[in-house]
Tab-separated table of C-alpha atoms in Angstrom:
chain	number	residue	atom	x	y	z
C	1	UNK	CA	5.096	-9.224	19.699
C	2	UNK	CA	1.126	-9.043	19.804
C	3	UNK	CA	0.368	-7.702	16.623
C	4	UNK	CA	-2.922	-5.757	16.249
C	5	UNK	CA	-4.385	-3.781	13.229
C	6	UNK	CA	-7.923	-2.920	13.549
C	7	UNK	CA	-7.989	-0.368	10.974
C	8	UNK	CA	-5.612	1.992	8.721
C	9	UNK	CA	-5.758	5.129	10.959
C	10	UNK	CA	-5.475	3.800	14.717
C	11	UNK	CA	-2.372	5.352	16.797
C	12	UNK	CA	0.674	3.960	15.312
C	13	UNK	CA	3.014	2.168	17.523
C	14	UNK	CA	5.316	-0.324	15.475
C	15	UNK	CA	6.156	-0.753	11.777
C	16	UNK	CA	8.515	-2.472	8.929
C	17	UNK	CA	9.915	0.316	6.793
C	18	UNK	CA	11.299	-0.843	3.514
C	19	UNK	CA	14.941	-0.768	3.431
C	20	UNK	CA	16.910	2.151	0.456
C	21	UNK	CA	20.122	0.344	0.614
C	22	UNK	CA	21.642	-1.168	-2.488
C	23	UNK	CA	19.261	-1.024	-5.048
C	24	UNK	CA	21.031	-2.073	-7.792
C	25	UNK	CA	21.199	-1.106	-11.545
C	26	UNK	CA	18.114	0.665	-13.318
C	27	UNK	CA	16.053	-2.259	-14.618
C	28	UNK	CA	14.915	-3.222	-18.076
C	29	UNK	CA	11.558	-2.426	-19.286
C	30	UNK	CA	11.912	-6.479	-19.366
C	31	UNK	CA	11.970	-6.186	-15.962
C	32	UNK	CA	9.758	-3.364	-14.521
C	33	UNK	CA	6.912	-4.994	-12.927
C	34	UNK	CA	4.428	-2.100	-12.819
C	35	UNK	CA	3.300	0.673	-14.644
C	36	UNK	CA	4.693	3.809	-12.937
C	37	UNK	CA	8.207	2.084	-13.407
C	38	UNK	CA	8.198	1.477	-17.178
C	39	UNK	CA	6.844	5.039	-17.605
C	40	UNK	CA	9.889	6.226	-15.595
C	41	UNK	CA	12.581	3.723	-17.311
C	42	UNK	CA	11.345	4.445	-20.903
C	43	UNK	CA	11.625	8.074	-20.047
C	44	UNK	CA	14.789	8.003	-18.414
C	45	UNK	CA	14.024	9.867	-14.926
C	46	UNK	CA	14.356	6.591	-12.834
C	47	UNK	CA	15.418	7.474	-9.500
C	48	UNK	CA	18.514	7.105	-8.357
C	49	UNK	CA	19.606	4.941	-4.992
C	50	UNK	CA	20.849	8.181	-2.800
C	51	UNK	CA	17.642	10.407	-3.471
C	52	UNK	CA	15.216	7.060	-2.741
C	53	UNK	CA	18.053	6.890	0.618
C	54	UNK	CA	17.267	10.596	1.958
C	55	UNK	CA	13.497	9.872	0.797
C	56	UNK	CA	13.097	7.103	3.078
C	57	UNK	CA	15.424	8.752	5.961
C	58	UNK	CA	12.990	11.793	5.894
C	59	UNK	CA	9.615	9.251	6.761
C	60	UNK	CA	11.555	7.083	9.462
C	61	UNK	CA	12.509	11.029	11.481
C	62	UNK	CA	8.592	11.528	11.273
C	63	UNK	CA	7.998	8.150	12.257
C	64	UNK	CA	10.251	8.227	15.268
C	65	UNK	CA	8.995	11.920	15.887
C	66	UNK	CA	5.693	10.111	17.387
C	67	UNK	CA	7.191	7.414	19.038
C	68	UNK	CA	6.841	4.876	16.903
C	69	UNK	CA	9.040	2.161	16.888
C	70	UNK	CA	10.633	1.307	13.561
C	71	UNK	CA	12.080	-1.847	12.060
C	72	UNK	CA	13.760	-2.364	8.981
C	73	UNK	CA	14.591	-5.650	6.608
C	74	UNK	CA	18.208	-6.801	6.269
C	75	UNK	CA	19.625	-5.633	3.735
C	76	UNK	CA	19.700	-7.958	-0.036
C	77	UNK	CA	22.382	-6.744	-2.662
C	78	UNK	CA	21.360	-5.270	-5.492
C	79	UNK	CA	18.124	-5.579	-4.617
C	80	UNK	CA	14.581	-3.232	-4.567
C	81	UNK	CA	13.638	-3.758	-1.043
C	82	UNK	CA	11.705	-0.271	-0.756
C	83	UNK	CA	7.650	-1.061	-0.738
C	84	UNK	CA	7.439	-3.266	2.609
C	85	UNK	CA	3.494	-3.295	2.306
C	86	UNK	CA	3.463	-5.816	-0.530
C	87	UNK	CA	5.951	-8.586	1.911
C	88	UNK	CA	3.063	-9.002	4.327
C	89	UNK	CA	0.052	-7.159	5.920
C	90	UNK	CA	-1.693	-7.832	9.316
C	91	UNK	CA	-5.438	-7.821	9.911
C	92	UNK	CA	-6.673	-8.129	13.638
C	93	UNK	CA	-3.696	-10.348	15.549
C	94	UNK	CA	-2.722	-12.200	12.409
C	95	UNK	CA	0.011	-12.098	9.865
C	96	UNK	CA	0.063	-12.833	6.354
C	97	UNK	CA	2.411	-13.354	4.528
C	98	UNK	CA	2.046	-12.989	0.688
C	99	UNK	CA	2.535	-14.843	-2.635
C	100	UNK	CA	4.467	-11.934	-4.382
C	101	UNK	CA	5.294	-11.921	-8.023
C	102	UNK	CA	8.040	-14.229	-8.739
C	103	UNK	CA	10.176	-10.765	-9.254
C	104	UNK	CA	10.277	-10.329	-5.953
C	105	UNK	CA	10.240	-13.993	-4.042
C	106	UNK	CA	13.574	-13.554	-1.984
C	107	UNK	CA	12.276	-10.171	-0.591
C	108	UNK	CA	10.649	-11.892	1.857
C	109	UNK	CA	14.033	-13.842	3.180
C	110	UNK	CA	14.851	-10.227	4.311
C	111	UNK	CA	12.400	-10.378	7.109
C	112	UNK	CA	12.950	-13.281	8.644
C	113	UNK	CA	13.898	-11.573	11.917
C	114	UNK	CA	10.957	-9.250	12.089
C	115	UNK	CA	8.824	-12.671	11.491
C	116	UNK	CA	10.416	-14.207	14.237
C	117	UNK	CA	9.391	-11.726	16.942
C	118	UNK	CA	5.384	-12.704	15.761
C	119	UNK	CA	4.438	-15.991	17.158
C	120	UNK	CA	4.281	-19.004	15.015
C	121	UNK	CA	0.352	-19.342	15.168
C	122	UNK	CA	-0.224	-15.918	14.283
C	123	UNK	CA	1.629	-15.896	10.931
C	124	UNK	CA	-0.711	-17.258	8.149
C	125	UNK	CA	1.178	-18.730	5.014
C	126	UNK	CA	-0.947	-18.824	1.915
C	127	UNK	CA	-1.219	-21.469	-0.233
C	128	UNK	CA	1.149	-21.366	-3.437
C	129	UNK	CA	-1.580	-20.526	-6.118
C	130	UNK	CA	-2.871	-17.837	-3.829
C	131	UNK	CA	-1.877	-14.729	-4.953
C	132	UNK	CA	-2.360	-11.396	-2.684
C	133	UNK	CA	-0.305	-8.623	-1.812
C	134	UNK	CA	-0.739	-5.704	1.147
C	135	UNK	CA	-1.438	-2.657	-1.152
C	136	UNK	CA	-4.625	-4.284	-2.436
C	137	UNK	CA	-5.644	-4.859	1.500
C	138	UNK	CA	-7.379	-2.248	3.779
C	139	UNK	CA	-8.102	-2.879	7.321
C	140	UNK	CA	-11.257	-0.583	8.094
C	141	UNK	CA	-13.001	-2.299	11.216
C	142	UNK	CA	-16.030	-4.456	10.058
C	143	UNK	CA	-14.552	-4.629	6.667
C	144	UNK	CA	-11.665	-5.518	4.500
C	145	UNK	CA	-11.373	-3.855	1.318
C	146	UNK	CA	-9.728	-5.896	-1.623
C	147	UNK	CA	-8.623	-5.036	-4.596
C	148	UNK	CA	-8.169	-7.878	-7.626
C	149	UNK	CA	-8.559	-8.288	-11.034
C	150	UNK	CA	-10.736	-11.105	-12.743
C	151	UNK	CA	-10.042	-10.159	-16.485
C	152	UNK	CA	-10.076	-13.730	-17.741
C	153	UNK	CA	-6.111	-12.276	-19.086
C	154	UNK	CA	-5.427	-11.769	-14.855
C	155	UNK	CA	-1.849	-14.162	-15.716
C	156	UNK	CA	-0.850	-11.790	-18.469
C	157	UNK	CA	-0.935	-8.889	-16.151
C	158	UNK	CA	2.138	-7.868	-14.050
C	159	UNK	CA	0.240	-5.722	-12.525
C	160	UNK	CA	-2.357	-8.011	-11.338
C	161	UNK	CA	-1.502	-9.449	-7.836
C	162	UNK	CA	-4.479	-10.744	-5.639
C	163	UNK	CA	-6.799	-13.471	-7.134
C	164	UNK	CA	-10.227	-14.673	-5.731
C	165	UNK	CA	-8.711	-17.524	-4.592
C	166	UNK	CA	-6.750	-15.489	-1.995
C	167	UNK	CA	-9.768	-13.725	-1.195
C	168	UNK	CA	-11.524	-16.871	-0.838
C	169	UNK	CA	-9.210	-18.196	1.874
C	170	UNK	CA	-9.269	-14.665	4.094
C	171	UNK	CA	-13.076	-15.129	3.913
C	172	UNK	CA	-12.320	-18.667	6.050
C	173	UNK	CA	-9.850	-17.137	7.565
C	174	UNK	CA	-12.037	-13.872	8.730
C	175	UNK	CA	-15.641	-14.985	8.692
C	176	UNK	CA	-16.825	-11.805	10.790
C	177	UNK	CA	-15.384	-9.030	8.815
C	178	UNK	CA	-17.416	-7.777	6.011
C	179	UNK	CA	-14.864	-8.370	2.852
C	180	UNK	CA	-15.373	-6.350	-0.235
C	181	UNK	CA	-13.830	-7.088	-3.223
C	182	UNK	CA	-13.280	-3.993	-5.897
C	183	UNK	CA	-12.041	-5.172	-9.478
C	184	UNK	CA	-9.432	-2.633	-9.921
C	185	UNK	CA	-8.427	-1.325	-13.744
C	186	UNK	CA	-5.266	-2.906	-15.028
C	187	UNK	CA	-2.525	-1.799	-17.048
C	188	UNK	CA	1.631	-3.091	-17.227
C	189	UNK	CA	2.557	0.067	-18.947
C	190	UNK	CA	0.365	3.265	-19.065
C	191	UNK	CA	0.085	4.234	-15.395
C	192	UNK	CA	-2.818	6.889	-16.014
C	193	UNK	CA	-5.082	3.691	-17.127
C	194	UNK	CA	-4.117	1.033	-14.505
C	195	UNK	CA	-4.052	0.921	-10.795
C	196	UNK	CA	-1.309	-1.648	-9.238
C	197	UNK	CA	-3.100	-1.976	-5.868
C	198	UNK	CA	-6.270	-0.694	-4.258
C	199	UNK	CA	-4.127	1.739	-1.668
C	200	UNK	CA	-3.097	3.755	-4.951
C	201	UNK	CA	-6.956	4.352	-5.556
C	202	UNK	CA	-8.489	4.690	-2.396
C	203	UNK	CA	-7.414	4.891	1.298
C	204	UNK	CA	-9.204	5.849	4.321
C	205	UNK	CA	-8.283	8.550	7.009
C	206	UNK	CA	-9.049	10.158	9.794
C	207	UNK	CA	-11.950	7.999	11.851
C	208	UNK	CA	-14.476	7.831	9.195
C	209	UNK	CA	-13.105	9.960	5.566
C	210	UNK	CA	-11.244	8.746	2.862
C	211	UNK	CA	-9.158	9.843	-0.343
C	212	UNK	CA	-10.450	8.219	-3.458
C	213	UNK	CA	-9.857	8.434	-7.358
C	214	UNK	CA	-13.219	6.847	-8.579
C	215	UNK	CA	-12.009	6.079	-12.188
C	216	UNK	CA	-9.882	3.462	-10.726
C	217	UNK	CA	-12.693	0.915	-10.568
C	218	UNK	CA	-14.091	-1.384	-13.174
C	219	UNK	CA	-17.282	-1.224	-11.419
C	220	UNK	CA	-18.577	2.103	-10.911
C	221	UNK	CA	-20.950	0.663	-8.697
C	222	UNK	CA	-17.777	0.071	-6.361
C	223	UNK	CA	-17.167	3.445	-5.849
C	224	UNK	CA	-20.446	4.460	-5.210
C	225	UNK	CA	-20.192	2.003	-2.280
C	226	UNK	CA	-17.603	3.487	-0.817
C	227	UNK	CA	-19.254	6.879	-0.726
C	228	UNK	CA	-22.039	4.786	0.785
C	229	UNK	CA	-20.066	3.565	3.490
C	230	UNK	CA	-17.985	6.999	4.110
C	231	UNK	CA	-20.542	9.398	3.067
C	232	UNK	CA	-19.870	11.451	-0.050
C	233	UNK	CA	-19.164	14.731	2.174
C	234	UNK	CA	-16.240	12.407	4.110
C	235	UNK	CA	-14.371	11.287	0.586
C	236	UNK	CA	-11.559	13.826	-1.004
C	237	UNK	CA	-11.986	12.909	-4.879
C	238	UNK	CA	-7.987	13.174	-6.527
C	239	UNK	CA	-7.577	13.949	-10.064
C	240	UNK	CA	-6.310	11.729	-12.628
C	241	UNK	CA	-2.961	13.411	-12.450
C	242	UNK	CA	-2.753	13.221	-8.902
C	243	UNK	CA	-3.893	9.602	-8.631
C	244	UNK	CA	-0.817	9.454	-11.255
C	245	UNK	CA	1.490	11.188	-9.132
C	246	UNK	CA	0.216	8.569	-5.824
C	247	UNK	CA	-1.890	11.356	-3.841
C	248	UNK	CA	-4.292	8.714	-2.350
C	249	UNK	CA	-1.425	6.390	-0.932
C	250	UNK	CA	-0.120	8.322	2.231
C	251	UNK	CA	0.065	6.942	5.616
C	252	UNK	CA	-2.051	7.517	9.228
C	253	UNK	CA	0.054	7.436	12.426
C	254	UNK	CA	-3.066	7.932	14.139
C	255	UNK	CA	-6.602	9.531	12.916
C	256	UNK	CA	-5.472	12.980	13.511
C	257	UNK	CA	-1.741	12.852	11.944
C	258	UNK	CA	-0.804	11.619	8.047
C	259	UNK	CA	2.266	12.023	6.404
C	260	UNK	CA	2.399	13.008	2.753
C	261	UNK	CA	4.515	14.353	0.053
C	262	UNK	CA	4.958	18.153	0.497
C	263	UNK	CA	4.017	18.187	-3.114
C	264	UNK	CA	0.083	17.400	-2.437
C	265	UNK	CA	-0.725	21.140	-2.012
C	266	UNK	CA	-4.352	20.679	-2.574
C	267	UNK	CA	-4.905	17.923	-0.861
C	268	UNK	CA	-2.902	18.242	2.035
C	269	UNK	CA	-4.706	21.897	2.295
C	270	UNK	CA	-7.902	20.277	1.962
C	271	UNK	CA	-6.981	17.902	5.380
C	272	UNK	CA	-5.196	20.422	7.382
C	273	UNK	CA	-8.006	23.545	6.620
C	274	UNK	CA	-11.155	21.376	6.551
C	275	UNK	CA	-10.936	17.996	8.125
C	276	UNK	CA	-8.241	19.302	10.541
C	277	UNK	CA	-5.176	16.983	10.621
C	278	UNK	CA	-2.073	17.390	11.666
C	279	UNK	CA	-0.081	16.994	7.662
C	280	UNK	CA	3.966	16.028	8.346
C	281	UNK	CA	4.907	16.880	4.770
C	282	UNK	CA	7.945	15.235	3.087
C	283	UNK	CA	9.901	14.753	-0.255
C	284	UNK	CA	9.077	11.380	-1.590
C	285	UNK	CA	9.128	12.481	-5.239
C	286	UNK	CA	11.994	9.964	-6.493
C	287	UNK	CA	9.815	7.174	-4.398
C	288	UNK	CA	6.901	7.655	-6.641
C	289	UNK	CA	8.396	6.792	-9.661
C	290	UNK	CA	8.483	3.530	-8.895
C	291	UNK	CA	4.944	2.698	-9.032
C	292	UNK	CA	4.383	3.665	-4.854
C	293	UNK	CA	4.407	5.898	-1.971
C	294	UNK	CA	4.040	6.228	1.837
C	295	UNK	CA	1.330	3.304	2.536
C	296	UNK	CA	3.464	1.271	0.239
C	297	UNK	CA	6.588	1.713	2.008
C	298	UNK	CA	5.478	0.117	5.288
C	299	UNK	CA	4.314	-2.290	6.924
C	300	UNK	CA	2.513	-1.801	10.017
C	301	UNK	CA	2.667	-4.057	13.155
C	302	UNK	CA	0.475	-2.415	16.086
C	303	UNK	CA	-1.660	0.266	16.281
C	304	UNK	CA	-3.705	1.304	19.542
């Protein structure tokens, strides 16, 4: 497989969709590993494995709808195997594969076949103390947005997952692209005052627009550079309650199609009526309570 991912909004033509199957009891608030899910747990709404299954099955029709071909991890008992986005990303022709929280190490074993249709020298493996995972990566041509976290408490967060040593190492690694790095607001168990990954706070669409929440950002001088780069008239500002309910993290299979949750009504109004997309709107309700959505869920291989 030549893998290829120039930006987040190119034609889709192959992806990794996380896998429903056996998802094993509700956890712990011990064990939730991000915000959204110890909300859910400590109010007792956690989904359940058959609504997450039909969730899932809705996206991959859509997906398939355009001709996109679709791969899917094996399946791990007992396991959370849904957000495919945080296992590995691709920028350009390259492949890397993360350091994910400890939580969720053996994930990865799950996509050992999908790894072994990329060519060895394409697959970058991270070293150990390197700590980066897909949702806080955006492809967008010239750049690579990053989202991390450099509260000096970065160890005590959960929900902290790419360090500036990761970002460090994609510099060497990508010494052309024009890497931004956005200090994202942190929080293990209030969702409406963290943001787990950058995709959950901003994500481009279209050829040059993008959905953002701007009180995601430690730095408000972050989100004024992204309306700098996009133009303020290009960016659709989300709510605090819709950045809570995932609004900015739906997925491009090309610049003219997204698919969202059929419950965005003003946003998905806002790109059918004014920026003119094609929206394929779906139930992913039950997904979202688990701390991610439709750009979490994948993993994209190729794009056009």
């Amino acid at each position: 497989m030549k893998l290829n991912i120039k930006n987040e909004t190119g034609r889709l033509k192959s992806v990794v969709l996380g896998q429903p199957g056996s998802m094993g009891k509700v956890p712990t608030l011990e064990e939730s590993y991000d915000a959204k899910s110890y909300d859910t747990i400590q109010k007792g709404i956690y989904p359940k494995e058959e609504d997450i299954v039909a969730e899932m099955t809705a996206f991959e029709k859509v997906l398939k709808k355009y001709g996109v071909k679709v791969f899917r991890p094996e399946i791990i008992e007992d396991y959370n195997q849904v957000f495919a986005r945080d296992v590995a990303f691709v920028i350009d022709d390259k492949m890397i594969i993360s350091n994910v929280i400890s939580d969720r190490a053996d994930e990865q074993d799950a996509y050992k076949k999908i790894f072994e249709e990329v060519k060895w020298r394409d697959i970058i493996n991270l070293p150990e103390s390197a700590h980066i995972e897909g949702g806080d990566v955006i492809v967008w041509n010239d750049y690579l947005f990053i989202g991390t976290c450099y509260s000096e408490d970065y160890r005590n967060f959960k929900t902290a997952r790419t360090n500036e040593y990761a970002i460090d190492i994609l510099k060497e690694y990508f010494p052309k692209k024009r890497i931004l790095d956005f200090e994202l607001k942190k929080n293990d168990h209030e969702p409406f005052k963290g943001i787990l990954h950058l995709d959950c706070t901003f994500n481009p669409v279209g050829k040059d627009k993008c959905i953002i929440y701007k009180d995601g950002f430690v730095d408000e001088s972050d989100y004024t550079l992204i309306l700098d780069i996009f133009g303020e008239e290009n960016c659709f500002h989300v709510t605090a309650e819709e950045m809570f309910e995932m609004n900015p993290n739906i997925f491009s299979i090309s610049p003219e199609i997204v698919v969202s949750d059929k419950s965005f009504t003003r946003m998905n109004n806002h790109l059918r009526n004014e920026w003119g997309m094609t929206v394929e709107e779906i139930p992913y309700r039950e997904i979202s309570k688990m701390g991610g959505l439709l750009r979490c869920s994948t993993l994209p291989l190729v794009r056009e």
